[in-house]
GROMACS .gro file of C-alpha atoms in nm:
model
  449
    1UNK     CA    1  -1.771   6.129  -1.614
    2UNK     CA    2  -1.908   6.229  -1.277
    3UNK     CA    3  -2.286   6.224  -1.253
    4UNK     CA    4  -2.413   6.582  -1.199
    5UNK     CA    5  -2.624   6.668  -0.898
    6UNK     CA    6  -2.863   6.954  -0.845
    7UNK     CA    7  -2.770   7.225  -0.591
    8UNK     CA    8  -2.980   7.266  -0.283
    9UNK     CA    9  -2.936   7.500   0.012
   10UNK     CA   10  -3.032   7.218   0.245
   11UNK     CA   11  -3.022   6.878   0.082
   12UNK     CA   12  -3.252   6.629   0.262
   13UNK     CA   13  -3.093   6.317   0.411
   14UNK     CA   14  -3.346   6.095   0.586
   15UNK     CA   15  -3.641   6.328   0.596
   16UNK     CA   16  -3.787   6.628   0.422
   17UNK     CA   17  -3.977   6.879   0.633
   18UNK     CA   18  -4.271   7.056   0.476
   19UNK     CA   19  -4.398   7.354   0.671
   20UNK     CA   20  -4.732   7.521   0.612
   21UNK     CA   21  -4.755   7.846   0.808
   22UNK     CA   22  -5.041   8.064   0.932
   23UNK     CA   23  -5.098   8.308   0.647
   24UNK     CA   24  -5.391   8.530   0.547
   25UNK     CA   25  -5.658   8.282   0.653
   26UNK     CA   26  -5.525   8.203   0.998
   27UNK     CA   27  -5.437   7.839   0.942
   28UNK     CA   28  -5.233   7.698   1.227
   29UNK     CA   29  -4.870   7.606   1.179
   30UNK     CA   30  -4.833   7.246   1.066
   31UNK     CA   31  -4.508   7.056   1.041
   32UNK     CA   32  -4.506   6.729   0.856
   33UNK     CA   33  -4.207   6.506   0.824
   34UNK     CA   34  -4.216   6.274   0.527
   35UNK     CA   35  -3.984   5.977   0.556
   36UNK     CA   36  -3.730   5.956   0.280
   37UNK     CA   37  -3.517   5.649   0.346
   38UNK     CA   38  -3.223   5.574   0.116
   39UNK     CA   39  -3.416   5.278  -0.024
   40UNK     CA   40  -3.703   5.509  -0.123
   41UNK     CA   41  -3.462   5.746  -0.293
   42UNK     CA   42  -3.311   5.454  -0.484
   43UNK     CA   43  -3.658   5.340  -0.589
   44UNK     CA   44  -3.734   5.692  -0.715
   45UNK     CA   45  -3.420   5.692  -0.926
   46UNK     CA   46  -3.505   5.353  -1.075
   47UNK     CA   47  -3.853   5.484  -1.160
   48UNK     CA   48  -3.699   5.794  -1.313
   49UNK     CA   49  -3.469   5.588  -1.535
   50UNK     CA   50  -3.768   5.383  -1.650
   51UNK     CA   51  -3.962   5.701  -1.727
   52UNK     CA   52  -3.674   5.826  -1.941
   53UNK     CA   53  -3.671   5.509  -2.151
   54UNK     CA   54  -3.834   5.673  -2.459
   55UNK     CA   55  -3.516   5.875  -2.500
   56UNK     CA   56  -3.229   5.725  -2.696
   57UNK     CA   57  -2.927   5.601  -2.503
   58UNK     CA   58  -2.733   5.894  -2.642
   59UNK     CA   59  -2.991   6.144  -2.514
   60UNK     CA   60  -2.996   5.977  -2.173
   61UNK     CA   61  -2.619   5.997  -2.159
   62UNK     CA   62  -2.635   6.367  -2.249
   63UNK     CA   63  -2.894   6.419  -1.979
   64UNK     CA   64  -2.672   6.256  -1.717
   65UNK     CA   65  -2.328   6.375  -1.819
   66UNK     CA   66  -2.337   6.706  -2.002
   67UNK     CA   67  -2.152   6.965  -1.795
   68UNK     CA   68  -2.315   7.250  -1.983
   69UNK     CA   69  -2.658   7.096  -1.930
   70UNK     CA   70  -2.584   7.050  -1.561
   71UNK     CA   71  -2.502   7.419  -1.522
   72UNK     CA   72  -2.811   7.522  -1.717
   73UNK     CA   73  -3.030   7.287  -1.515
   74UNK     CA   74  -2.881   7.422  -1.192
   75UNK     CA   75  -2.967   7.773  -1.305
   76UNK     CA   76  -3.321   7.662  -1.391
   77UNK     CA   77  -3.385   7.507  -1.051
   78UNK     CA   78  -3.223   7.803  -0.875
   79UNK     CA   79  -3.464   8.031  -1.061
   80UNK     CA   80  -3.758   7.813  -0.961
   81UNK     CA   81  -3.646   7.819  -0.599
   82UNK     CA   82  -3.624   8.200  -0.599
   83UNK     CA   83  -4.001   8.219  -0.648
   84UNK     CA   84  -4.077   8.108  -0.289
   85UNK     CA   85  -4.262   8.420  -0.177
   86UNK     CA   86  -4.473   8.295   0.113
   87UNK     CA   87  -4.569   7.990   0.314
   88UNK     CA   88  -4.931   8.054   0.210
   89UNK     CA   89  -4.835   8.022  -0.154
   90UNK     CA   90  -4.638   7.706  -0.073
   91UNK     CA   91  -4.948   7.555   0.089
   92UNK     CA   92  -5.167   7.661  -0.203
   93UNK     CA   93  -4.929   7.503  -0.452
   94UNK     CA   94  -4.953   7.176  -0.265
   95UNK     CA   95  -5.327   7.179  -0.323
   96UNK     CA   96  -5.425   7.248   0.040
   97UNK     CA   97  -5.664   7.531  -0.054
   98UNK     CA   98  -5.945   7.496  -0.304
   99UNK     CA   99  -5.928   7.848  -0.445
  100UNK     CA  100  -6.206   8.085  -0.547
  101UNK     CA  101  -6.294   7.891  -0.863
  102UNK     CA  102  -6.221   7.521  -0.808
  103UNK     CA  103  -6.106   7.351  -1.125
  104UNK     CA  104  -6.035   6.990  -1.211
  105UNK     CA  105  -5.884   6.809  -1.506
  106UNK     CA  106  -6.228   6.745  -1.658
  107UNK     CA  107  -6.271   7.124  -1.689
  108UNK     CA  108  -5.987   7.143  -1.943
  109UNK     CA  109  -6.000   7.121  -2.322
  110UNK     CA  110  -5.681   7.080  -2.529
  111UNK     CA  111  -5.659   7.224  -2.882
  112UNK     CA  112  -5.376   7.243  -3.133
  113UNK     CA  113  -5.315   7.242  -3.512
  114UNK     CA  114  -5.120   6.955  -3.671
  115UNK     CA  115  -5.059   6.761  -3.991
  116UNK     CA  116  -4.989   6.399  -4.083
  117UNK     CA  117  -4.611   6.443  -4.075
  118UNK     CA  118  -4.644   6.533  -3.706
  119UNK     CA  119  -4.843   6.221  -3.617
  120UNK     CA  120  -4.564   6.096  -3.383
  121UNK     CA  121  -4.604   6.417  -3.179
  122UNK     CA  122  -4.980   6.372  -3.161
  123UNK     CA  123  -4.936   6.014  -3.042
  124UNK     CA  124  -4.669   6.109  -2.787
  125UNK     CA  125  -4.890   6.388  -2.655
  126UNK     CA  126  -5.156   6.138  -2.558
  127UNK     CA  127  -4.935   6.045  -2.266
  128UNK     CA  128  -4.989   6.383  -2.096
  129UNK     CA  129  -5.346   6.468  -2.207
  130UNK     CA  130  -5.488   6.125  -2.128
  131UNK     CA  131  -5.845   6.171  -2.005
  132UNK     CA  132  -5.872   6.529  -2.136
  133UNK     CA  133  -6.091   6.609  -2.437
  134UNK     CA  134  -5.861   6.711  -2.722
  135UNK     CA  135  -5.933   6.879  -3.056
  136UNK     CA  136  -5.682   6.855  -3.343
  137UNK     CA  137  -5.718   7.069  -3.656
  138UNK     CA  138  -5.567   6.940  -3.982
  139UNK     CA  139  -5.576   7.065  -4.341
  140UNK     CA  140  -5.728   6.762  -4.513
  141UNK     CA  141  -6.066   6.598  -4.463
  142UNK     CA  142  -5.916   6.268  -4.577
  143UNK     CA  143  -5.686   6.274  -4.271
  144UNK     CA  144  -5.989   6.314  -4.049
  145UNK     CA  145  -6.142   6.003  -4.205
  146UNK     CA  146  -5.815   5.808  -4.201
  147UNK     CA  147  -5.754   5.856  -3.829
  148UNK     CA  148  -6.114   5.876  -3.708
  149UNK     CA  149  -6.111   5.539  -3.530
  150UNK     CA  150  -5.774   5.602  -3.368
  151UNK     CA  151  -5.878   5.949  -3.252
  152UNK     CA  152  -6.212   5.845  -3.106
  153UNK     CA  153  -6.043   5.578  -2.900
  154UNK     CA  154  -5.831   5.837  -2.717
  155UNK     CA  155  -6.091   6.111  -2.665
  156UNK     CA  156  -5.975   6.321  -2.962
  157UNK     CA  157  -6.179   6.509  -3.221
  158UNK     CA  158  -6.009   6.582  -3.552
  159UNK     CA  159  -6.132   6.866  -3.772
  160UNK     CA  160  -6.041   6.978  -4.121
  161UNK     CA  161  -5.988   7.342  -4.218
  162UNK     CA  162  -5.833   7.482  -4.535
  163UNK     CA  163  -5.479   7.617  -4.555
  164UNK     CA  164  -5.381   7.951  -4.704
  165UNK     CA  165  -5.255   7.990  -5.062
  166UNK     CA  166  -4.997   8.240  -5.197
  167UNK     CA  167  -4.965   8.525  -5.135
  168UNK     CA  168  -4.964   8.405  -4.773
  169UNK     CA  169  -5.105   8.610  -4.487
  170UNK     CA  170  -4.837   8.472  -4.255
  171UNK     CA  171  -4.522   8.259  -4.268
  172UNK     CA  172  -4.686   7.919  -4.323
  173UNK     CA  173  -4.996   7.809  -4.517
  174UNK     CA  174  -5.143   7.658  -4.201
  175UNK     CA  175  -5.115   7.975  -3.991
  176UNK     CA  176  -5.476   8.092  -4.040
  177UNK     CA  177  -5.593   7.744  -3.933
  178UNK     CA  178  -5.364   7.762  -3.630
  179UNK     CA  179  -5.505   8.102  -3.533
  180UNK     CA  180  -5.864   7.977  -3.569
  181UNK     CA  181  -5.806   7.650  -3.384
  182UNK     CA  182  -5.941   7.770  -3.046
  183UNK     CA  183  -6.269   7.880  -3.203
  184UNK     CA  184  -6.297   7.568  -3.419
  185UNK     CA  185  -6.242   7.357  -3.107
  186UNK     CA  186  -6.500   7.557  -2.912
  187UNK     CA  187  -6.754   7.495  -3.187
  188UNK     CA  188  -6.661   7.125  -3.204
  189UNK     CA  189  -6.767   7.071  -2.840
  190UNK     CA  190  -7.079   7.290  -2.884
  191UNK     CA  191  -6.928   7.557  -2.660
  192UNK     CA  192  -6.988   7.357  -2.343
  193UNK     CA  193  -6.834   7.096  -2.116
  194UNK     CA  194  -6.514   7.279  -2.029
  195UNK     CA  195  -6.393   7.596  -1.855
  196UNK     CA  196  -6.040   7.647  -1.987
  197UNK     CA  197  -5.870   7.569  -2.318
  198UNK     CA  198  -5.500   7.474  -2.335
  199UNK     CA  199  -5.396   7.603  -2.676
  200UNK     CA  200  -5.050   7.559  -2.827
  201UNK     CA  201  -4.860   7.379  -3.100
  202UNK     CA  202  -4.853   7.004  -3.154
  203UNK     CA  203  -4.510   7.000  -2.983
  204UNK     CA  204  -4.635   7.184  -2.674
  205UNK     CA  205  -4.658   6.976  -2.357
  206UNK     CA  206  -4.881   7.087  -2.069
  207UNK     CA  207  -4.826   7.005  -1.701
  208UNK     CA  208  -5.180   6.972  -1.570
  209UNK     CA  209  -5.084   6.998  -1.203
  210UNK     CA  210  -4.931   7.341  -1.262
  211UNK     CA  211  -5.221   7.439  -1.486
  212UNK     CA  212  -5.481   7.362  -1.219
  213UNK     CA  213  -5.277   7.547  -0.956
  214UNK     CA  214  -5.264   7.853  -1.181
  215UNK     CA  215  -5.636   7.853  -1.264
  216UNK     CA  216  -5.795   7.783  -0.925
  217UNK     CA  217  -5.841   8.153  -0.839
  218UNK     CA  218  -5.943   8.276  -1.185
  219UNK     CA  219  -6.299   8.314  -1.314
  220UNK     CA  220  -6.342   8.110  -1.635
  221UNK     CA  221  -6.629   8.337  -1.742
  222UNK     CA  222  -6.391   8.634  -1.756
  223UNK     CA  223  -6.251   8.681  -2.110
  224UNK     CA  224  -5.891   8.572  -2.045
  225UNK     CA  225  -5.593   8.493  -2.269
  226UNK     CA  226  -5.325   8.388  -2.020
  227UNK     CA  227  -4.951   8.355  -2.077
  228UNK     CA  228  -4.622   8.495  -1.952
  229UNK     CA  229  -4.421   8.411  -2.266
  230UNK     CA  230  -4.471   8.687  -2.523
  231UNK     CA  231  -4.318   8.838  -2.835
  232UNK     CA  232  -4.230   9.206  -2.800
  233UNK     CA  233  -3.975   9.474  -2.872
  234UNK     CA  234  -3.951   9.788  -2.662
  235UNK     CA  235  -3.685   9.935  -2.891
  236UNK     CA  236  -3.802  10.146  -3.183
  237UNK     CA  237  -3.734   9.974  -3.515
  238UNK     CA  238  -3.612   9.646  -3.363
  239UNK     CA  239  -3.765   9.309  -3.449
  240UNK     CA  240  -3.950   9.155  -3.158
  241UNK     CA  241  -3.802   8.880  -2.940
  242UNK     CA  242  -3.941   8.624  -2.700
  243UNK     CA  243  -3.968   8.578  -2.414
  244UNK     CA  244  -3.969   8.948  -2.335
  245UNK     CA  245  -4.050   9.055  -1.979
  246UNK     CA  246  -4.131   9.407  -2.099
  247UNK     CA  247  -4.422   9.294  -2.318
  248UNK     CA  248  -4.739   9.488  -2.220
  249UNK     CA  249  -4.982   9.281  -2.018
  250UNK     CA  250  -5.239   9.294  -1.743
  251UNK     CA  251  -5.248   9.109  -1.415
  252UNK     CA  252  -5.556   8.898  -1.335
  253UNK     CA  253  -5.876   9.054  -1.209
  254UNK     CA  254  -5.863   9.119  -0.832
  255UNK     CA  255  -5.496   9.023  -0.827
  256UNK     CA  256  -5.338   9.058  -0.484
  257UNK     CA  257  -4.974   9.136  -0.409
  258UNK     CA  258  -5.000   8.950  -0.077
  259UNK     CA  259  -4.694   8.731  -0.047
  260UNK     CA  260  -4.500   8.936  -0.301
  261UNK     CA  261  -4.419   9.237  -0.080
  262UNK     CA  262  -4.047   9.156  -0.074
  263UNK     CA  263  -4.016   9.128  -0.450
  264UNK     CA  264  -4.235   9.413  -0.578
  265UNK     CA  265  -3.923   9.588  -0.704
  266UNK     CA  266  -3.868   9.299  -0.947
  267UNK     CA  267  -4.175   9.395  -1.149
  268UNK     CA  268  -4.074   9.511  -1.498
  269UNK     CA  269  -4.348   9.776  -1.484
  270UNK     CA  270  -4.670   9.859  -1.301
  271UNK     CA  271  -4.922   9.642  -1.487
  272UNK     CA  272  -5.294   9.723  -1.467
  273UNK     CA  273  -5.543   9.468  -1.339
  274UNK     CA  274  -5.759   9.332  -1.619
  275UNK     CA  275  -6.128   9.267  -1.551
  276UNK     CA  276  -6.084   9.173  -1.833
  277UNK     CA  277  -5.756   9.283  -1.990
  278UNK     CA  278  -5.836   9.518  -2.276
  279UNK     CA  279  -5.629   9.695  -2.539
  280UNK     CA  280  -5.760  10.022  -2.402
  281UNK     CA  281  -5.640   9.947  -2.048
  282UNK     CA  282  -5.286   9.889  -2.176
  283UNK     CA  283  -5.290  10.194  -2.398
  284UNK     CA  284  -5.391  10.410  -2.100
  285UNK     CA  285  -5.149  10.255  -1.848
  286UNK     CA  286  -4.899  10.530  -1.750
  287UNK     CA  287  -4.590  10.314  -1.804
  288UNK     CA  288  -4.714  10.161  -2.129
  289UNK     CA  289  -4.905  10.435  -2.313
  290UNK     CA  290  -4.598  10.560  -2.503
  291UNK     CA  291  -4.571  10.225  -2.685
  292UNK     CA  292  -4.904  10.272  -2.859
  293UNK     CA  293  -5.030  10.525  -3.112
  294UNK     CA  294  -5.309  10.775  -3.059
  295UNK     CA  295  -5.553  10.520  -3.197
  296UNK     CA  296  -5.427  10.241  -2.969
  297UNK     CA  297  -5.297  10.047  -3.267
  298UNK     CA  298  -5.132   9.707  -3.228
  299UNK     CA  299  -4.752   9.723  -3.277
  300UNK     CA  300  -4.651   9.531  -3.588
  301UNK     CA  301  -4.368   9.301  -3.694
  302UNK     CA  302  -4.051   9.486  -3.790
  303UNK     CA  303  -4.083   9.733  -3.506
  304UNK     CA  304  -4.273   9.613  -3.199
  305UNK     CA  305  -4.420   9.269  -3.247
  306UNK     CA  306  -4.677   9.190  -2.978
  307UNK     CA  307  -4.803   8.836  -2.953
  308UNK     CA  308  -4.825   8.521  -2.748
  309UNK     CA  309  -4.570   8.251  -2.833
  310UNK     CA  310  -4.743   7.954  -2.993
  311UNK     CA  311  -4.494   7.693  -2.874
  312UNK     CA  312  -4.516   7.808  -2.513
  313UNK     CA  313  -4.894   7.805  -2.545
  314UNK     CA  314  -5.169   8.009  -2.389
  315UNK     CA  315  -5.469   7.929  -2.171
  316UNK     CA  316  -5.796   8.073  -2.300
  317UNK     CA  317  -6.111   8.097  -2.089
  318UNK     CA  318  -6.446   7.981  -2.213
  319UNK     CA  319  -6.556   8.338  -2.140
  320UNK     CA  320  -6.327   8.469  -2.414
  321UNK     CA  321  -6.442   8.208  -2.667
  322UNK     CA  322  -6.805   8.287  -2.589
  323UNK     CA  323  -6.743   8.662  -2.628
  324UNK     CA  324  -6.586   8.652  -2.975
  325UNK     CA  325  -6.769   8.446  -3.234
  326UNK     CA  326  -6.606   8.206  -3.479
  327UNK     CA  327  -6.762   8.400  -3.768
  328UNK     CA  328  -6.609   8.730  -3.654
  329UNK     CA  329  -6.270   8.574  -3.583
  330UNK     CA  330  -6.262   8.396  -3.919
  331UNK     CA  331  -6.340   8.714  -4.110
  332UNK     CA  332  -6.073   8.902  -3.915
  333UNK     CA  333  -5.797   8.643  -3.958
  334UNK     CA  334  -5.846   8.618  -4.332
  335UNK     CA  335  -5.813   8.998  -4.358
  336UNK     CA  336  -5.496   9.027  -4.144
  337UNK     CA  337  -5.124   8.976  -4.196
  338UNK     CA  338  -4.874   8.871  -3.930
  339UNK     CA  339  -4.547   8.676  -3.883
  340UNK     CA  340  -4.729   8.357  -3.779
  341UNK     CA  341  -5.048   8.200  -3.653
  342UNK     CA  342  -4.992   8.335  -3.302
  343UNK     CA  343  -4.949   8.681  -3.449
  344UNK     CA  344  -5.272   8.651  -3.650
  345UNK     CA  345  -5.460   8.545  -3.339
  346UNK     CA  346  -5.324   8.834  -3.132
  347UNK     CA  347  -5.392   9.090  -3.406
  348UNK     CA  348  -5.758   8.990  -3.409
  349UNK     CA  349  -5.788   8.972  -3.031
  350UNK     CA  350  -5.652   9.326  -3.015
  351UNK     CA  351  -5.893   9.438  -3.287
  352UNK     CA  352  -6.173   9.287  -3.079
  353UNK     CA  353  -6.049   9.494  -2.785
  354UNK     CA  354  -5.862   9.234  -2.576
  355UNK     CA  355  -5.503   9.177  -2.465
  356UNK     CA  356  -5.298   8.920  -2.275
  357UNK     CA  357  -5.301   8.853  -1.901
  358UNK     CA  358  -4.997   8.742  -1.704
  359UNK     CA  359  -5.085   8.483  -1.436
  360UNK     CA  360  -4.897   8.696  -1.182
  361UNK     CA  361  -4.650   8.461  -1.018
  362UNK     CA  362  -4.368   8.509  -1.266
  363UNK     CA  363  -4.442   8.880  -1.306
  364UNK     CA  364  -4.265   8.935  -0.975
  365UNK     CA  365  -3.993   8.686  -1.065
  366UNK     CA  366  -3.879   8.768  -1.421
  367UNK     CA  367  -3.618   8.494  -1.390
  368UNK     CA  368  -3.900   8.238  -1.378
  369UNK     CA  369  -4.161   8.171  -1.642
  370UNK     CA  370  -4.452   7.935  -1.598
  371UNK     CA  371  -4.501   7.893  -1.974
  372UNK     CA  372  -4.200   7.714  -2.128
  373UNK     CA  373  -3.948   7.825  -1.864
  374UNK     CA  374  -3.647   7.678  -2.048
  375UNK     CA  375  -3.685   7.819  -2.396
  376UNK     CA  376  -3.387   7.665  -2.571
  377UNK     CA  377  -3.347   7.321  -2.417
  378UNK     CA  378  -3.631   7.104  -2.287
  379UNK     CA  379  -3.382   6.858  -2.139
  380UNK     CA  380  -3.306   7.113  -1.868
  381UNK     CA  381  -3.662   7.103  -1.740
  382UNK     CA  382  -3.667   6.724  -1.770
  383UNK     CA  383  -3.349   6.710  -1.565
  384UNK     CA  384  -3.501   6.939  -1.300
  385UNK     CA  385  -3.807   6.714  -1.262
  386UNK     CA  386  -3.584   6.407  -1.245
  387UNK     CA  387  -3.378   6.556  -0.964
  388UNK     CA  388  -3.688   6.686  -0.790
  389UNK     CA  389  -3.839   6.338  -0.799
  390UNK     CA  390  -3.533   6.163  -0.663
  391UNK     CA  391  -3.447   6.405  -0.382
  392UNK     CA  392  -3.209   6.637  -0.567
  393UNK     CA  393  -3.384   6.955  -0.449
  394UNK     CA  394  -3.554   7.050  -0.125
  395UNK     CA  395  -3.924   7.083  -0.047
  396UNK     CA  396  -3.948   7.446  -0.161
  397UNK     CA  397  -3.781   7.357  -0.493
  398UNK     CA  398  -4.022   7.068  -0.546
  399UNK     CA  399  -4.318   7.294  -0.464
  400UNK     CA  400  -4.202   7.550  -0.717
  401UNK     CA  401  -4.173   7.289  -0.991
  402UNK     CA  402  -4.551   7.259  -0.963
  403UNK     CA  403  -4.585   7.615  -1.103
  404UNK     CA  404  -4.451   7.514  -1.445
  405UNK     CA  405  -4.743   7.481  -1.686
  406UNK     CA  406  -4.592   7.411  -2.029
  407UNK     CA  407  -4.284   7.311  -2.225
  408UNK     CA  408  -4.209   7.347  -2.595
  409UNK     CA  409  -4.010   7.045  -2.718
  410UNK     CA  410  -3.921   7.221  -3.046
  411UNK     CA  411  -3.967   6.967  -3.322
  412UNK     CA  412  -3.841   7.219  -3.579
  413UNK     CA  413  -3.504   7.224  -3.403
  414UNK     CA  414  -3.462   6.866  -3.284
  415UNK     CA  415  -3.665   6.681  -3.546
  416UNK     CA  416  -3.999   6.510  -3.497
  417UNK     CA  417  -3.877   6.170  -3.367
  418UNK     CA  418  -3.651   6.322  -3.100
  419UNK     CA  419  -3.912   6.580  -2.998
  420UNK     CA  420  -4.177   6.307  -2.967
  421UNK     CA  421  -3.943   6.100  -2.749
  422UNK     CA  422  -3.870   6.402  -2.531
  423UNK     CA  423  -4.240   6.472  -2.490
  424UNK     CA  424  -4.314   6.114  -2.387
  425UNK     CA  425  -4.021   6.101  -2.144
  426UNK     CA  426  -4.121   6.432  -1.985
  427UNK     CA  427  -4.483   6.318  -1.952
  428UNK     CA  428  -4.362   5.998  -1.783
  429UNK     CA  429  -4.136   6.173  -1.535
  430UNK     CA  430  -4.403   6.433  -1.458
  431UNK     CA  431  -4.656   6.161  -1.382
  432UNK     CA  432  -4.415   6.013  -1.129
  433UNK     CA  433  -4.362   6.361  -0.986
  434UNK     CA  434  -4.737   6.413  -0.943
  435UNK     CA  435  -4.770   6.077  -0.772
  436UNK     CA  436  -4.497   6.172  -0.525
  437UNK     CA  437  -4.657   6.512  -0.471
  438UNK     CA  438  -4.995   6.345  -0.416
  439UNK     CA  439  -4.857   6.139  -0.130
  440UNK     CA  440  -4.739   6.459   0.037
  441UNK     CA  441  -5.077   6.628  -0.015
  442UNK     CA  442  -5.252   6.326   0.137
  443UNK     CA  443  -5.042   6.359   0.451
  444UNK     CA  444  -5.112   6.733   0.465
  445UNK     CA  445  -5.487   6.674   0.451
  446UNK     CA  446  -5.461   6.397   0.711
  447UNK     CA  447  -5.294   6.640   0.949
  448UNK     CA  448  -5.551   6.912   0.881
  449UNK     CA  449  -5.830   6.670   0.969
   0.00000   0.00000   0.00000
């Protein structure tokens, strides 16, 4: 079968031209041509095949040959490419500008709930969170003891917290533990040594390059819960769905529409700026107020579910975790009911007066999400990175791939072994992608100097 290729409006042959224009700050126009000889492209493809080695031969064949996957991957990359809103944003994504609140990998803390059956996922995840402090919550103190040596050797802290017992407050016994994991992790590191927490499931993979690009202009002391992948239903009586672009949300504090002037009509609604984002600000927003009762109550499952999606993950600021205490959150979660751990967490955040913040980029491009952009098939995103690495999409497409911050490999659908292999393969290919991107950034900085 013919090997699929990714579409590109202008496929590079021997060189790829990256243009950084004068925008907002008056930087001079810079044109950099990065040599891309056929031999280099061949080397990239060989590296890509090596990175995909954790996948079974069958999965690799599906990745290369599936016509349906090719079409879905094409659609994914087309959506990513549509987000090119300004040359300033292109330069920022390449790391040329430091941002208002410089952030580095050491400022991140990873936290997720797990159990012993999911150990392969935990081990596979070490490929992408290498060097980042990680907290894992389990339901058995004996597991903490059993894997203590292994965990300490890879910069992990394992904690034990009890599961629920019937009648359950949510779908699974471990949901209260999942909802409390951010606060348990915050306590485990004594509330210091990080600025942002990457919180998701044990089958959530984070792309740190995209994460750092997202966070560089956001104040970590502001109480933020950041995601663009949310449960919601805007139809009376309908069960919520995700991702739902109509889910109520704020935009970041001091958010600017500069660079988005041509796509303002793509906004699903006029979202308020959140400094921070509060339940009250959403309840009073003209286009959102009718969704909420007179008491600004949180919509519930069965009608209008409102929650983050745990698999897609959310980024929580240290400011939020310092504002709400573990003791308060624990008392709230054990008094609530919700469809899952993410629902329990959101119910208590709302009760505390807070709501979710959209990072902004995808708000103007509903066809693109930064958090788990390919909800039903992680191979599509893997394919996009593979083609981006080996020259299958142009410079703007490669730049836009840096905006992706997470992927949910869905162990419940694919099984733990396959999901773990997918996570490891995606971490491998992303590392190669970052190395390629780093060589471009180095040339950009050389030209600026």
